Coordinates of C-alpha atoms in Angstrom, one line a residue:
M13 CA 147.5 143.7 109.0
K14 CA 147.6 142.3 112.8
Q15 CA 144.8 144.4 113.3
V16 CA 142.9 144.2 111.0
F17 CA 143.4 140.2 111.2
L18 CA 141.6 140.4 114.7
I19 CA 139.3 142.5 113.7
T20 CA 137.9 139.7 110.9
I21 CA 138.0 137.3 112.8
V22 CA 136.3 139.1 115.5
A23 CA 133.6 140.1 112.8
L24 CA 133.6 136.4 112.1
S25 CA 132.6 135.2 115.2
Y26 CA 129.9 137.5 115.6
L27 CA 128.1 136.1 112.9
I28 CA 127.9 133.0 113.5
I29 CA 127.2 133.3 116.6
T30 CA 124.1 135.9 116.6
P31 CA 121.1 134.7 115.8
A32 CA 120.3 136.2 113.0
F33 CA 122.9 134.6 110.9
Q34 CA 122.4 131.0 112.1
C35 CA 119.3 128.9 110.2
G36 CA 116.6 129.2 113.5
D37 CA 115.4 127.4 116.1
R38 CA 113.7 124.0 114.9
P39 CA 109.8 124.7 114.5
T40 CA 109.6 122.3 117.4
D41 CA 111.8 124.8 120.0
N42 CA 108.7 127.2 119.6
C43 CA 105.7 124.4 121.5
P44 CA 104.7 124.4 124.5
S45 CA 103.9 120.8 123.9
Y46 CA 103.8 118.7 120.1
R47 CA 100.7 117.1 120.1
T48 CA 98.9 114.4 117.4
D49 CA 95.2 114.2 116.5
T50 CA 93.6 112.0 113.9
V51 CA 92.3 112.8 110.1
L52 CA 89.6 110.2 108.8
L53 CA 90.0 109.6 105.2
P54 CA 86.1 108.1 103.8
F55 CA 86.1 105.3 102.4
F56 CA 82.8 102.9 100.8
V57 CA 81.1 100.0 100.9
T58 CA 78.0 101.6 98.4
N59 CA 76.3 98.1 97.8
S60 CA 77.3 96.9 101.3
S61 CA 75.5 93.6 101.7
S62 CA 75.9 90.7 104.4
S63 CA 76.2 88.5 102.0
Y64 CA 77.4 88.4 98.2
R65 CA 77.6 84.8 95.0
V66 CA 80.5 84.2 93.7
N67 CA 80.8 86.7 90.3
D68 CA 78.7 89.7 92.0
T69 CA 79.9 93.1 91.5
I70 CA 81.5 94.6 95.3
R71 CA 81.5 98.6 94.8
L72 CA 84.0 100.8 96.1
F73 CA 84.1 104.8 96.8
S74 CA 86.4 106.8 97.7
R75 CA 86.5 111.3 98.0
V76 CA 89.2 112.4 100.0
S77 CA 89.3 116.4 99.3
D78 CA 92.4 118.5 100.8
T79 CA 90.6 119.9 103.1
L80 CA 90.7 117.4 105.6
V81 CA 88.2 117.7 109.3
T82 CA 90.3 116.4 112.9
A83 CA 88.8 114.1 115.5
G84 CA 89.0 117.1 117.2
G85 CA 87.0 119.2 115.0
S86 CA 89.3 121.8 113.5
N87 CA 89.8 121.1 110.2
F88 CA 93.2 122.7 107.5
I89 CA 93.7 122.4 103.9
T90 CA 96.6 120.5 102.4
A91 CA 97.4 119.0 99.2
L92 CA 96.9 115.2 99.0
P93 CA 98.9 114.7 95.5
S94 CA 99.6 110.8 94.5
L95 CA 97.1 109.5 97.0
H96 CA 97.3 106.2 96.7
A97 CA 95.4 102.9 98.3
G98 CA 96.4 99.8 99.2
I99 CA 93.6 96.5 99.7
N100 CA 94.4 93.3 100.6
V101 CA 91.8 90.7 101.3
Y102 CA 92.5 88.1 103.6
K103 CA 90.3 85.0 104.1
V104 CA 89.2 83.9 107.3
I105 CA 90.0 80.0 108.0
S106 CA 90.5 78.4 111.4
N107 CA 94.3 77.2 112.3
P108 CA 92.6 75.3 114.6
F109 CA 91.1 78.7 115.4
P110 CA 90.3 82.1 113.3
Q111 CA 93.3 83.3 111.5
L112 CA 93.7 85.4 108.3
N113 CA 95.1 83.9 105.2
F114 CA 95.9 85.9 102.1
A115 CA 93.2 85.5 99.4
N116 CA 93.8 88.7 97.1
N117 CA 94.3 85.7 94.0
Q118 CA 90.5 84.6 94.7
F119 CA 88.9 88.2 93.3
N120 CA 89.1 90.2 90.8
A121 CA 89.2 93.4 91.1
L122 CA 88.4 96.7 88.3
V123 CA 89.2 100.0 88.7
N124 CA 86.3 102.5 86.9
T125 CA 88.0 106.0 88.8
G126 CA 92.3 106.0 89.1
T127 CA 94.7 103.7 87.9
F128 CA 96.3 100.4 88.8
Q129 CA 99.7 100.5 90.1
N130 CA 102.0 97.9 89.0
T131 CA 104.0 97.4 92.1
G132 CA 104.6 93.7 92.8
S133 CA 102.9 94.5 96.8
T134 CA 100.9 91.5 98.2
G135 CA 97.2 93.5 97.0
F136 CA 95.1 95.6 95.3
E137 CA 97.2 99.2 95.1
I138 CA 95.0 101.6 93.1
L139 CA 96.1 105.2 92.4
Y140 CA 93.6 108.3 92.8
L141 CA 92.1 110.2 90.1
R142 CA 93.6 113.8 91.4
N143 CA 91.6 116.8 89.9
D144 CA 92.2 119.4 92.1
P145 CA 91.2 119.8 94.9
V146 CA 89.9 116.5 95.1
N147 CA 91.0 112.6 94.6
I148 CA 88.3 110.1 93.7
L149 CA 88.6 106.2 93.6
S150 CA 86.3 104.4 92.4
A151 CA 86.6 100.1 92.2
S152 CA 84.8 96.4 92.2
L153 CA 85.8 93.4 93.7
I154 CA 84.8 90.2 92.7
P155 CA 84.5 86.7 94.4
G156 CA 85.8 84.0 92.7
Q157 CA 85.5 81.3 95.6
P158 CA 83.0 80.9 98.3
G159 CA 83.9 81.8 102.1
L160 CA 84.8 84.8 104.5
Y161 CA 86.6 87.1 103.7
L162 CA 88.0 90.1 105.4
V163 CA 89.4 93.0 103.5
T164 CA 91.7 95.6 104.7
V165 CA 92.4 99.5 103.0
Y166 CA 95.6 101.7 103.9
L167 CA 96.2 105.4 102.3
S168 CA 99.2 106.7 101.5
R169 CA 101.0 109.3 99.0
Y170 CA 103.4 106.7 97.6
S171 CA 103.2 103.6 96.5
Y172 CA 103.2 100.2 99.1
A173 CA 100.3 101.7 100.8
I174 CA 99.8 98.7 102.5
G175 CA 100.1 98.3 106.1
N176 CA 100.6 102.2 107.1
D177 CA 98.5 104.7 108.3
L178 CA 99.4 108.2 106.2
D179 CA 101.1 110.8 107.8
L180 CA 99.8 113.9 107.4
Y181 CA 100.7 117.8 108.3
E182 CA 99.4 121.0 109.0
P183 CA 101.0 124.0 107.1
N184 CA 103.2 126.0 109.6
N185 CA 102.1 124.0 112.3
Y186 CA 104.9 122.2 113.7
C187 CA 103.3 121.1 117.0
T188 CA 100.3 118.9 115.7
S189 CA 101.3 115.4 113.2
Y190 CA 98.0 113.9 112.3
K191 CA 97.3 110.3 111.5
G192 CA 95.4 109.6 108.4
I193 CA 93.0 106.5 109.5
V194 CA 91.1 105.1 107.1
T195 CA 86.8 105.3 107.8
I196 CA 84.8 103.1 106.5
P197 CA 81.4 103.4 107.9
V198 CA 80.2 100.3 110.4
V199 CA 77.2 99.6 109.2
Q200 CA 79.1 99.0 105.9
Q201 CA 82.1 96.5 107.5
Q202 CA 79.2 93.5 108.0
R203 CA 81.2 93.9 112.4
Q204 CA 78.2 91.3 113.1
Y205 CA 81.0 88.7 111.5
W206 CA 83.1 89.2 114.6
D207 CA 80.2 87.1 116.4
S208 CA 80.2 84.0 114.2
I209 CA 84.0 83.4 114.3
G210 CA 83.6 84.0 118.4
T211 CA 86.7 87.0 118.9
T212 CA 87.4 90.6 118.1
S213 CA 90.9 90.3 116.9
L214 CA 92.3 87.9 113.9
N215 CA 96.3 87.2 113.9
L216 CA 97.9 86.2 110.2
A217 CA 98.0 83.0 109.7
N218 CA 101.4 81.2 112.0
S219 CA 101.7 85.0 113.9
N220 CA 100.7 86.4 117.1
Y221 CA 101.0 90.2 115.9
N222 CA 96.4 91.3 116.1
F223 CA 96.7 92.1 112.2
I224 CA 93.3 93.7 112.9
M225 CA 91.4 94.0 115.5
K226 CA 87.2 95.2 115.6
K227 CA 87.3 98.7 116.7
N228 CA 89.2 99.4 113.7
T229 CA 87.5 101.4 111.3
N230 CA 89.5 100.2 107.8
Y231 CA 88.8 97.1 107.2
F232 CA 84.9 95.4 106.6
F233 CA 84.1 91.1 105.9
I234 CA 82.8 90.5 102.8
K235 CA 80.3 86.7 102.9
V236 CA 80.7 84.7 99.9
T237 CA 77.9 82.5 99.1
L238 CA 77.8 79.6 95.5

């Protein structure tokens, strides 16, 4: 009986320490190096203009495919269900130097393709319309007051798509992670307004944090007149 017990203990110990029995090495343990890359997520102001009037319609459009192209030139396929856009509007103020104040309440937002999400966030949150293998959003912003505004756009696969880049992973590739960066064409960003306000970065009012910089790709200016 004692011999049977010892044999059982030895057998169990062998199974525990044998690699075939273990859960396996962590995927990153097999990576000679871990790297990061960027995926550019397209977003457009389809009737982009250097100036709008109060009650004009500013049209937004985005189509994000499951086939993602990286800044490094490669591509991969990963499903992107429940894709959200978080859109925030800020007014450029002088306090006494240029800063940003929240100004979502000075705009109306309409959605033609997609669905508003009532999450209680500070901005306009829109769920893309999913039609495998693409996500589509078509929306509009309508200004109610004159001024110079800055709009930021972030994408997320969950609610509260405000202020964070989208984390993406290639199936079966455990050695690379990707940041999904909203990319608005430079000509549609109206970057000339950086010159008019005399800076290349803007903070939120009463903050010293560089909230947005000229080199970023996820924003655009709106100049509204009467």
